[in-house]
mmCIF file of C-alpha atoms in Angstrom:
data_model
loop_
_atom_site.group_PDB
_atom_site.id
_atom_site.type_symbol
_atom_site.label_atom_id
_atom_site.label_comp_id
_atom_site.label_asym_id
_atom_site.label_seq_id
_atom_site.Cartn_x
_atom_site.Cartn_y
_atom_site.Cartn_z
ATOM 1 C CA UNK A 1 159.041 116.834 176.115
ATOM 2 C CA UNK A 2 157.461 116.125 179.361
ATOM 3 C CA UNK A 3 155.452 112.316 180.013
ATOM 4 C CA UNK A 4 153.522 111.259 182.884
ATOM 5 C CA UNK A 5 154.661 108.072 184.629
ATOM 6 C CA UNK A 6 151.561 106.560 186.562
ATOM 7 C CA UNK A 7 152.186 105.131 189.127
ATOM 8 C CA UNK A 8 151.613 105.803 193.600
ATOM 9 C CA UNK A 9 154.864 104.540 194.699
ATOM 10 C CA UNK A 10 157.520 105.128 192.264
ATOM 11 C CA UNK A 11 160.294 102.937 194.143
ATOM 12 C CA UNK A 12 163.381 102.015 193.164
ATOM 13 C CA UNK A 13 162.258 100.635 189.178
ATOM 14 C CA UNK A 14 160.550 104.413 188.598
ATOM 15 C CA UNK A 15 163.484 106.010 190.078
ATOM 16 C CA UNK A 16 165.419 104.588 187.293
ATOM 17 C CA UNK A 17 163.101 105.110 184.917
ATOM 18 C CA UNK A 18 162.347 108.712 185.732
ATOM 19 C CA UNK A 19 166.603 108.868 185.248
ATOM 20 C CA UNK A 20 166.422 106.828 181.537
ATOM 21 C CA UNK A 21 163.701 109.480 180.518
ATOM 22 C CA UNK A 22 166.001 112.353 181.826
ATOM 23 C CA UNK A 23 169.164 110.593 179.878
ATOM 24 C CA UNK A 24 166.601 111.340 176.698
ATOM 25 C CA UNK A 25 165.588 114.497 177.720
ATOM 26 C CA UNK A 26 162.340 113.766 178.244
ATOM 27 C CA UNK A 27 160.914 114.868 182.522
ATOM 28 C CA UNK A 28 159.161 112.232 183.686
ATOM 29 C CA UNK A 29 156.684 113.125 186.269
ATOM 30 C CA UNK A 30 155.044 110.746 188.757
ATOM 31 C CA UNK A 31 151.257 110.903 188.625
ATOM 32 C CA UNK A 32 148.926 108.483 190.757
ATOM 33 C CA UNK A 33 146.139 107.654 187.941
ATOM 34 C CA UNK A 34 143.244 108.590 190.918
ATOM 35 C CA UNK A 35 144.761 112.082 190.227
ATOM 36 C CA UNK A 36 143.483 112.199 186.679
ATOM 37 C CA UNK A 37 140.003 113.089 186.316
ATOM 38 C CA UNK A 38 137.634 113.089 182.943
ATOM 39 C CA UNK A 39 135.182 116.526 182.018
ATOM 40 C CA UNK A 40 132.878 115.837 179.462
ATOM 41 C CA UNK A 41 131.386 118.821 178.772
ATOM 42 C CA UNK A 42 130.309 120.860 175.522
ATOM 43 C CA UNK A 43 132.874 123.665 176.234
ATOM 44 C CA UNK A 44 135.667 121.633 176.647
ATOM 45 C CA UNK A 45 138.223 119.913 174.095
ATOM 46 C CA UNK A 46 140.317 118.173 176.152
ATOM 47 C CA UNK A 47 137.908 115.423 178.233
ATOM 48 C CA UNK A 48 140.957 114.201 179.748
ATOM 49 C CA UNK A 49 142.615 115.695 183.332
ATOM 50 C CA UNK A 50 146.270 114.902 184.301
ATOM 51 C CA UNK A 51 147.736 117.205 187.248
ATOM 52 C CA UNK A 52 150.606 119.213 186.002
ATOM 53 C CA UNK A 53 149.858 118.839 181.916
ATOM 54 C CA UNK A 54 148.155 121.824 180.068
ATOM 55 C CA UNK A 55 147.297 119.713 177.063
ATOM 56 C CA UNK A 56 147.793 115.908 176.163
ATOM 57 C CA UNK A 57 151.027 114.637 176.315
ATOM 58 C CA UNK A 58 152.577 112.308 173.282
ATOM 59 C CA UNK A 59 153.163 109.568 175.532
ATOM 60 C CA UNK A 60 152.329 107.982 179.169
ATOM 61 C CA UNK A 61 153.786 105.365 181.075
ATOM 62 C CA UNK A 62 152.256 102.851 183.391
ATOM 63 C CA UNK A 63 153.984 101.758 186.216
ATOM 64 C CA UNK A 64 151.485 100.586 188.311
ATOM 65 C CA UNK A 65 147.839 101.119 188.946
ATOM 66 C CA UNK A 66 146.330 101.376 192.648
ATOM 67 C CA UNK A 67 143.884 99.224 194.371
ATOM 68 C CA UNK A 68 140.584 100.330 194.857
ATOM 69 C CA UNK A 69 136.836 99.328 194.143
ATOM 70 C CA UNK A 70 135.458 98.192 191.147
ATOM 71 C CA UNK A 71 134.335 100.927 190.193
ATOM 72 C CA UNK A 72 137.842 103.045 190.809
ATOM 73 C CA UNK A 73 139.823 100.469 188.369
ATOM 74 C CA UNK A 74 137.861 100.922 185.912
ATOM 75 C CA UNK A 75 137.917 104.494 186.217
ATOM 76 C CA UNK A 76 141.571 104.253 186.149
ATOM 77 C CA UNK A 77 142.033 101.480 182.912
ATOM 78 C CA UNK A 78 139.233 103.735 181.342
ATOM 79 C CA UNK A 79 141.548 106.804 181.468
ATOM 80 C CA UNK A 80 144.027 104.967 180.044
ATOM 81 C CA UNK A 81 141.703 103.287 177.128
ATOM 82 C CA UNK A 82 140.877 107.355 176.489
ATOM 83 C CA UNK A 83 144.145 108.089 176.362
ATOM 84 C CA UNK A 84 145.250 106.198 173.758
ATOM 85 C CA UNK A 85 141.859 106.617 171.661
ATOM 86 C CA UNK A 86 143.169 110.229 172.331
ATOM 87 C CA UNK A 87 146.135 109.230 170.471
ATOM 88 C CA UNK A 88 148.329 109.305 173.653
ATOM 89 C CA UNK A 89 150.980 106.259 172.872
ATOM 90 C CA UNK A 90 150.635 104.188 176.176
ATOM 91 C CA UNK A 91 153.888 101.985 177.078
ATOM 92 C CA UNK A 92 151.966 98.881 179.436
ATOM 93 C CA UNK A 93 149.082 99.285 177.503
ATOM 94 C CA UNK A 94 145.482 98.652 179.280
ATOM 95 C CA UNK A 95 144.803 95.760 177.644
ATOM 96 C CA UNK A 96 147.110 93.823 178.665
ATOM 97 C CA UNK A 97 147.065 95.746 182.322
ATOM 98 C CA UNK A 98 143.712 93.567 182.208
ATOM 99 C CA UNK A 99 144.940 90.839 181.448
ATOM 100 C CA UNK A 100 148.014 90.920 183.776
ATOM 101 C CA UNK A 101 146.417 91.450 187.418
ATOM 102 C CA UNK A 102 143.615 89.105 187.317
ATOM 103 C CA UNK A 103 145.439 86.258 188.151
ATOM 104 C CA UNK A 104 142.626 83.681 186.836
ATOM 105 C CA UNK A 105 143.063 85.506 183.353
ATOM 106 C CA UNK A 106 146.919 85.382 183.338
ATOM 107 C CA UNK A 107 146.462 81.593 184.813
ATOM 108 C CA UNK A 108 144.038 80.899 181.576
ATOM 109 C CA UNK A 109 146.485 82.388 179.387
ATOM 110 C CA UNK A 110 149.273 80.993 180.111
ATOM 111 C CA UNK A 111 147.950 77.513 180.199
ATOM 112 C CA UNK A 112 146.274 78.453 176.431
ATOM 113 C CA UNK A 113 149.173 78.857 175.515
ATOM 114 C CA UNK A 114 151.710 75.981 176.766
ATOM 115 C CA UNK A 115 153.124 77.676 178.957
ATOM 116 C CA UNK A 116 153.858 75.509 182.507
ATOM 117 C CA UNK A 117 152.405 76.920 185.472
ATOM 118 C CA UNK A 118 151.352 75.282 188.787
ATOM 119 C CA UNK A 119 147.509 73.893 189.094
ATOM 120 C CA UNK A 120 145.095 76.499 189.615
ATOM 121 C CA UNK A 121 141.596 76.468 191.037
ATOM 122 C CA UNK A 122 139.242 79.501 191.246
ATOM 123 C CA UNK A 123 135.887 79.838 192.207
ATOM 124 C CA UNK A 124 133.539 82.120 194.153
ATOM 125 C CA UNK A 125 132.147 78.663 196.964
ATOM 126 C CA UNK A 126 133.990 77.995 200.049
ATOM 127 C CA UNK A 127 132.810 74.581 199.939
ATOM 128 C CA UNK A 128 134.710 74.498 196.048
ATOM 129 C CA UNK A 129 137.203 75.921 197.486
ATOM 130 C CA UNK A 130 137.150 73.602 200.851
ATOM 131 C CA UNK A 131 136.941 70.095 198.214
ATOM 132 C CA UNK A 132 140.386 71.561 196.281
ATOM 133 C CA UNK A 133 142.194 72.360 199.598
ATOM 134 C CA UNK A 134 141.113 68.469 200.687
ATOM 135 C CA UNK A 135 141.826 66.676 197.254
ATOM 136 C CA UNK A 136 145.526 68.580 197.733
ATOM 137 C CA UNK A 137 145.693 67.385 201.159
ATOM 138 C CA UNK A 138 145.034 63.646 200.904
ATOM 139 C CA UNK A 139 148.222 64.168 198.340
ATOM 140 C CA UNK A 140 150.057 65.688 201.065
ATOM 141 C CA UNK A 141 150.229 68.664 198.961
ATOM 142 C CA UNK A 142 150.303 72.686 200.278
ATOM 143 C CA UNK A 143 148.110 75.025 198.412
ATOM 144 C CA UNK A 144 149.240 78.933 198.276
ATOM 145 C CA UNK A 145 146.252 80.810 198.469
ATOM 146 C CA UNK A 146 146.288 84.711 196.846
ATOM 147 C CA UNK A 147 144.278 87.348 196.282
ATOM 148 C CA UNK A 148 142.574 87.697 192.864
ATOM 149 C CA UNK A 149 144.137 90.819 192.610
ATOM 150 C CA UNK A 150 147.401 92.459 193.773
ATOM 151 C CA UNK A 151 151.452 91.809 193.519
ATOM 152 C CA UNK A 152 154.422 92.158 195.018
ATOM 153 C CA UNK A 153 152.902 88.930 197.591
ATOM 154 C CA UNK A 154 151.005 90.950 199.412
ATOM 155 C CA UNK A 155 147.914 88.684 200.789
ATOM 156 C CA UNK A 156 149.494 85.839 199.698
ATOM 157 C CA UNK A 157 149.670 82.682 202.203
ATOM 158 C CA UNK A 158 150.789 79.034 202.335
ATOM 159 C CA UNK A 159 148.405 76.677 203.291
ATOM 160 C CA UNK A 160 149.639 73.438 204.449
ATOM 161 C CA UNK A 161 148.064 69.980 204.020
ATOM 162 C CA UNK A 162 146.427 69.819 207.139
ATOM 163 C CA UNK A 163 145.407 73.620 207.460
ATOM 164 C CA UNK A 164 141.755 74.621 207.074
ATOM 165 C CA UNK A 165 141.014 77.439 205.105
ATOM 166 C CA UNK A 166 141.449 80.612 206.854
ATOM 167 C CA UNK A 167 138.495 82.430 208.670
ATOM 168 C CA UNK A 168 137.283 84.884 208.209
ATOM 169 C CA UNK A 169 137.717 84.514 204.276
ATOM 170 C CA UNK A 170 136.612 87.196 202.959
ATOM 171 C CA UNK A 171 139.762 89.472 204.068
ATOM 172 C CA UNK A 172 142.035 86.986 201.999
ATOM 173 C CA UNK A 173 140.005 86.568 198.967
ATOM 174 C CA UNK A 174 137.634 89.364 198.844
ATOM 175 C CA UNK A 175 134.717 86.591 197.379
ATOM 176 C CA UNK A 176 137.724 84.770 195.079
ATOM 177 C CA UNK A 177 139.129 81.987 195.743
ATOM 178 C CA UNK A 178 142.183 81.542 194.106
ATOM 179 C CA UNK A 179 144.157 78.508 194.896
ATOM 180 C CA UNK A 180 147.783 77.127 193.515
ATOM 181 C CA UNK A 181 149.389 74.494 194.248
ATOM 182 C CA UNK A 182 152.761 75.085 196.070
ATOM 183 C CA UNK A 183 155.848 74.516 193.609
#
């Protein structure tokens, strides 16, 4: 049995994984999702593309999916909504890949549902976004500021008390601002 594990950097956690799959028998391949492509087309069965399978495989695994425009992500979550319409079992299924790197929709969910997480402020106005870091600062209190989306804290910066939001913006937030206060 062979099973695509999505992902552009495997790292150390795929590594491992690739080994557990071995350990099953199963050969794990790394695949960057931007490598799968979709042919809709009258003369084809399968409408789905994944370098180095012939045919479907049972199973896929997401490890990760890369950054990109809009309209690459969804590209990328729609492959993997195919996929398992396609009957492909999908371990980190899309759904709740959506939910998990928006950070405003893992902040709302998380607070719906009790569970403690710092204050959170996001809006699209730099003047919003200006009155929050202000409010924080008459309480002497640091804001982290983050991208909407990404991990691993990459784009992520403190922002003390007195510290003015950074200029220019845009490269920090890409037109999000998503504020927390720092814990």
């Amino acid at each position: 049995m062979k099973i695509p594990i999505f992902t552009e950097d495997p790292g150390w956690h795929g590594l491992q994984l690739k080994q557990a799959f071995a350990e099953r028998d199963v050969e794990a391949i790394f695949i960057p999702l931007n490598d799968c492509s979709l042919h809709i087309t009258h003369d084809q069965n399968d409408v789905i593309s994944i370098p180095f399978f012939e045919r479907l495989p049972r199973g896929a695994f997401v490890r990760g999916i890369q950054a990109g425009t809009l309209q690459q992500v969804m590209t990328r979550l729609n492959i993997l909504h195919m996929l398992q319409q396609s009957d492909v079992v999908i371990y980190n299924q899309p759904k709740a890949i959506e939910r998990t790197v928006d950070k405003a929709m893992t902040s709302f969910l998380l607070h719906k549902n009790n569970v403690p997480t710092p204050a959170t402020w996001i809006c699209e106005s730099r003047k919003e976004a200006e009155n929050t870091r202000q409010m924080m600062a008459e309480q002497q209190q640091p804001l982290v500021i983050k991208p909407l989306f990404g991990s691993q804290g990459i784009g992520v910066r403190k922002l003390s008390a007195q510290e003015i939001l950074p200029v220019p913006m845009q490269q920090f937030v890409d037109g999000v601002y998503y504020l927390q206060q720092l814990i």
